[in-house]
Each structure stands twice: as structure tokens, then as C-alpha cells.
Amino acid sequence: MVVDWQTLGEETAARVAPAWLKVDQLVLANTARVLAAFRECRVAEFHFHGSTGYGYGDEGRRTLEAVFARIFEAERALVHPSIVSGTHALAVALLGLLTPGDELLSPFGAPYDTMEGIIGEQGGPPGSLASLGVSYRQVDPRPDGNPDWPAIEGAVNARTSVVLLQRSGGYSDRPPLNLASLGELIGALRRHKSQLIFVVDNCYGEFVETAEPLVVGADLVAGSLIKNPGGGLAPTGGYVAGRADLVERVAARLTAPGLGGAVGPYPPGWRLHFQGLFQAPHAVGEALKGAVFAAGMAQSLGLVSRPVWDAPRTDIIQALDLGRPELVRAFCRGLQGASPVDAHVVPEPGSLAGYGGPVIMAAGTFVQGASLELTCDAPFRPPYTVYLQGGLSSAHVRLAVREALEAVCELI
Ligand SMILES: *Cc1c(COP(=O)(O)O)cnc(C)c1O
């Protein structure tokens, strides 16, 4: 397929300009929210110092948690460098809240791939919810993408105690759950059974709308600091935020009962966590502009984009249906080749802990695996969809997406 890439790039930028303007408004609103939290919590230079040993009395960590709590409108937040990923944050949340005999309900399809190991099945893996006697029930969305209300109400029983809702669509073709839809699901289920605890997997969702899921009734949110709220600068970590009593239970699971969130040393210091959080609305805005541009350009080439470029968004993921394994490989190689780090590396599908089948990924990032930096992943299986996310600079996303799509168009 022969394409005039220069013209296509310019035309795409002109066409998506109205969507970029909306992103600018979002960034302004969220930056105001973050700035207000920093001021109210009186963030000061000495909060950037690290701590050693137990990490008792670490004012940096305590203040970072206070800032998170304000931004997320949470009673309490746990922000820890020893939470290594989003999966880990969700694992400690679920393992901290569910007790033997309880049932976990996922009312809107399968959760993210890496949750499979946490949920487990009869016989393993060791330490999974299943191995502790916690059962799991799932209701899939209807084919039209809406919740299957009768099935959801039928799935709630005396043992159902925690409901897991995932804001982003993950590696599936189900639509993401925006705040309005989350609120509707939570409200309806709570009317059905008032004691339910709602946990939202907030990965990739932070700062994509002007509020976070606790505002629409969630009890706890969890996510990764090498995604949106780290702003591309936090070197590691994860967070859990929400009702104070629930955060306390999760903290006890993360460290030890009785110690909870009182400990947690971080010798390098917290400057990058604070700076990253402050930059996060802007960085998420750059990623969103990149996603909008990628969708616009892909649509011009006749590819199916989910969401389409001008649709409202609640996460930063841009899915592009390529349909054939060699096109997925070409896209990932093109994107990797346009990365600032490891551009010479050639991605191959391979297995990765927590993911069922082979996956191919492009990630030329400064922080290992950080996916608020420009990355793409694709489960190497039909329908051969690539999931593109991140980009700390929308200019970089434009350049890299063009190269990735060029590699694809050489084959079609
Ligand atoms: C990234 C992600 C996770 C967790 O992934 P990690 O790689 O462990 O951080 C969980 N759920 C969703 C929706 C995600 O996007």
C-alpha cells in the first residue's frame, strides 16, 4: 500500500485538532486538582528525602499518601514503593479484603490477564484466592457491550462480598467502564446488597476524566505508579486508596498485621514520585493526544480503531485491529524502532509471567515496563489486535505511530 505519509500526518493532525483541544481542557482541570492537593498538604522540599530500615516516621511517604488521598477523594491512601505493579496492588487489595468462604464477583467480563493467577482455580497457584477458599464468579457483558443485569443480580448471593470492576478494557474487546457506567453498576448492585465492597482496577484510568471512581461510589481503587499517576517519572510503586478501614486491611496484608502502613522505607527519596504525580495530568494528556492521533491515522488507512478518534475516553488504551500475525509483529517492530531506548531491539512474541498465552510487546522505556511511556502490547492470538498506550510526548507518539503504520503498510 503506497501512502504519502507527510500529507497523511498533516491531515490527521488537522482533523483531530478538536479532540486535542478537549484534552487541553481536561489537563487544565486535572492540573488544578493536583496543584490544590499539593498546596493543601503543604508539600515541601524536605518531603523528598528518603528513609531507611523500617521507614518509620517517613514524612515523605506520609505526605505523598495525603496528596494521593486528596486527589482521589479518599479517606486514606497507601502509596508504597514495595508494591511492584498494578497486579500486586490488586492482589494485596483482594487478598486483604476476602476471607475464606467469601465470593468475589466480576460483573462485567473477565478481569485483566494477570488477575487469573490471583483468582486461581482449584489446586493453585499457591497463595491464590482459590487456594484460600475464596470462590469466584463472573458475568460477561451482553454482546451489545451493556451489562447483563438479570445475570448480574442472579450472581449475587449470600457469600458475595467483594465486587471487582475494571475501568479499562484491558486485552479484551469489551468497552471500558467510564465513571458514569461504574457509578450505575455500583449503585444498582448496592441496592441489591448493601454490604458489598466495590474495588476498582483503576490502571490506565487516572486523570482521563476529571474525577476518580471513589466519587461514583467505589470503596477502593488500586493502580500502578509506572502507569498514569507516576507521570512517567516515578521509578516504581503502586497505590490503593479509599475507605480508611479497607485501606488498613490492605496495608496489614502488604506488610504485617499490626504494622500496616506505618512502615515502608525508600532510601532514594520521594522527589520523583511527587514530581511525577504533579506531571501526571500533563503526561496523561500527551498520551491521550497520541492515542487520538494514532486512531485518526489508522482510520484513514482503513483500520478499525477502538475507540474511534473522536470518542470520549476513560483510559489511555488505543486498540487497533490488524487481523494478521505478521502485521502485529510489523507494528510492534516499527514502534520499538522509534523508541528512545532499545530502538535496536527486535520484539518477538514470548511468554510473560501472569499472561496466559504468548504476547508481543514494544517497550523502549526509561523505566522498565513503564506503560505511561509509549508502549504497545498484543496477545499473539486472533483477532490480532495491538493495544497502544502512553507517550510522554505527543510529538514522539506521532513520529513512532507513523513508523509503526509504515511497517504495516509495507505488507498490505
Ligand atoms: C496494567 C494493568 C494491570 C496490572 O498490570 P501490571 O503490569 O501488573 O502493572 C491490571 N489491570 C489493568 C486494566 C491494567 O491495564
Coordinates of C-alpha atoms and ligand atoms in Angstrom, one line a residue, residues 85-88 90 112 114-115 166 168-170 201 203-204 224 226-227 317 355 371, ligand 1:
S85 CA 3.0 -3.3 39.9
G86 CA -0.7 -2.9 39.3
T87 CA -1.2 -6.6 39.6
H88 CA 0.5 -6.5 43.0
L90 CA -4.8 -5.5 43.2
Y112 CA -7.1 -8.3 33.2
T114 CA -2.7 -11.2 35.2
M115 CA -5.6 -11.5 37.6
Q166 CA -12.1 -2.8 35.9
S168 CA -10.1 -0.1 31.3
G169 CA -11.0 -2.8 28.8
G170 CA -7.6 -4.4 29.1
D201 CA -8.9 -1.7 39.0
C203 CA -5.0 1.0 35.9
Y204 CA -4.7 3.4 32.9
S224 CA 0.4 1.3 39.4
I226 CA 4.6 3.2 36.4
K227 CA 1.3 4.0 34.7
I317 CA -5.5 2.5 25.7
Y355 CA -0.1 -13.8 30.9
S371 CA 3.5 2.0 30.1
Ligands
LIG1 C1 -1.6 -2.9 33.6 C2 -2.9 -3.4 34.1 C3 -3.0 -4.2 35.3 C4 -1.8 -4.6 36.0 O1 -0.7 -4.7 35.3 P1 0.8 -4.6 35.9 O2 1.6 -4.8 34.7 O3 1.0 -5.6 36.9 O4 1.0 -3.2 36.4 C5 -4.2 -4.6 35.7 N1 -5.3 -4.2 35.1 C6 -5.3 -3.4 34.0 C7 -6.6 -2.9 33.4 C8 -4.1 -2.9 33.5 O5 -4.1 -2.1 32.5

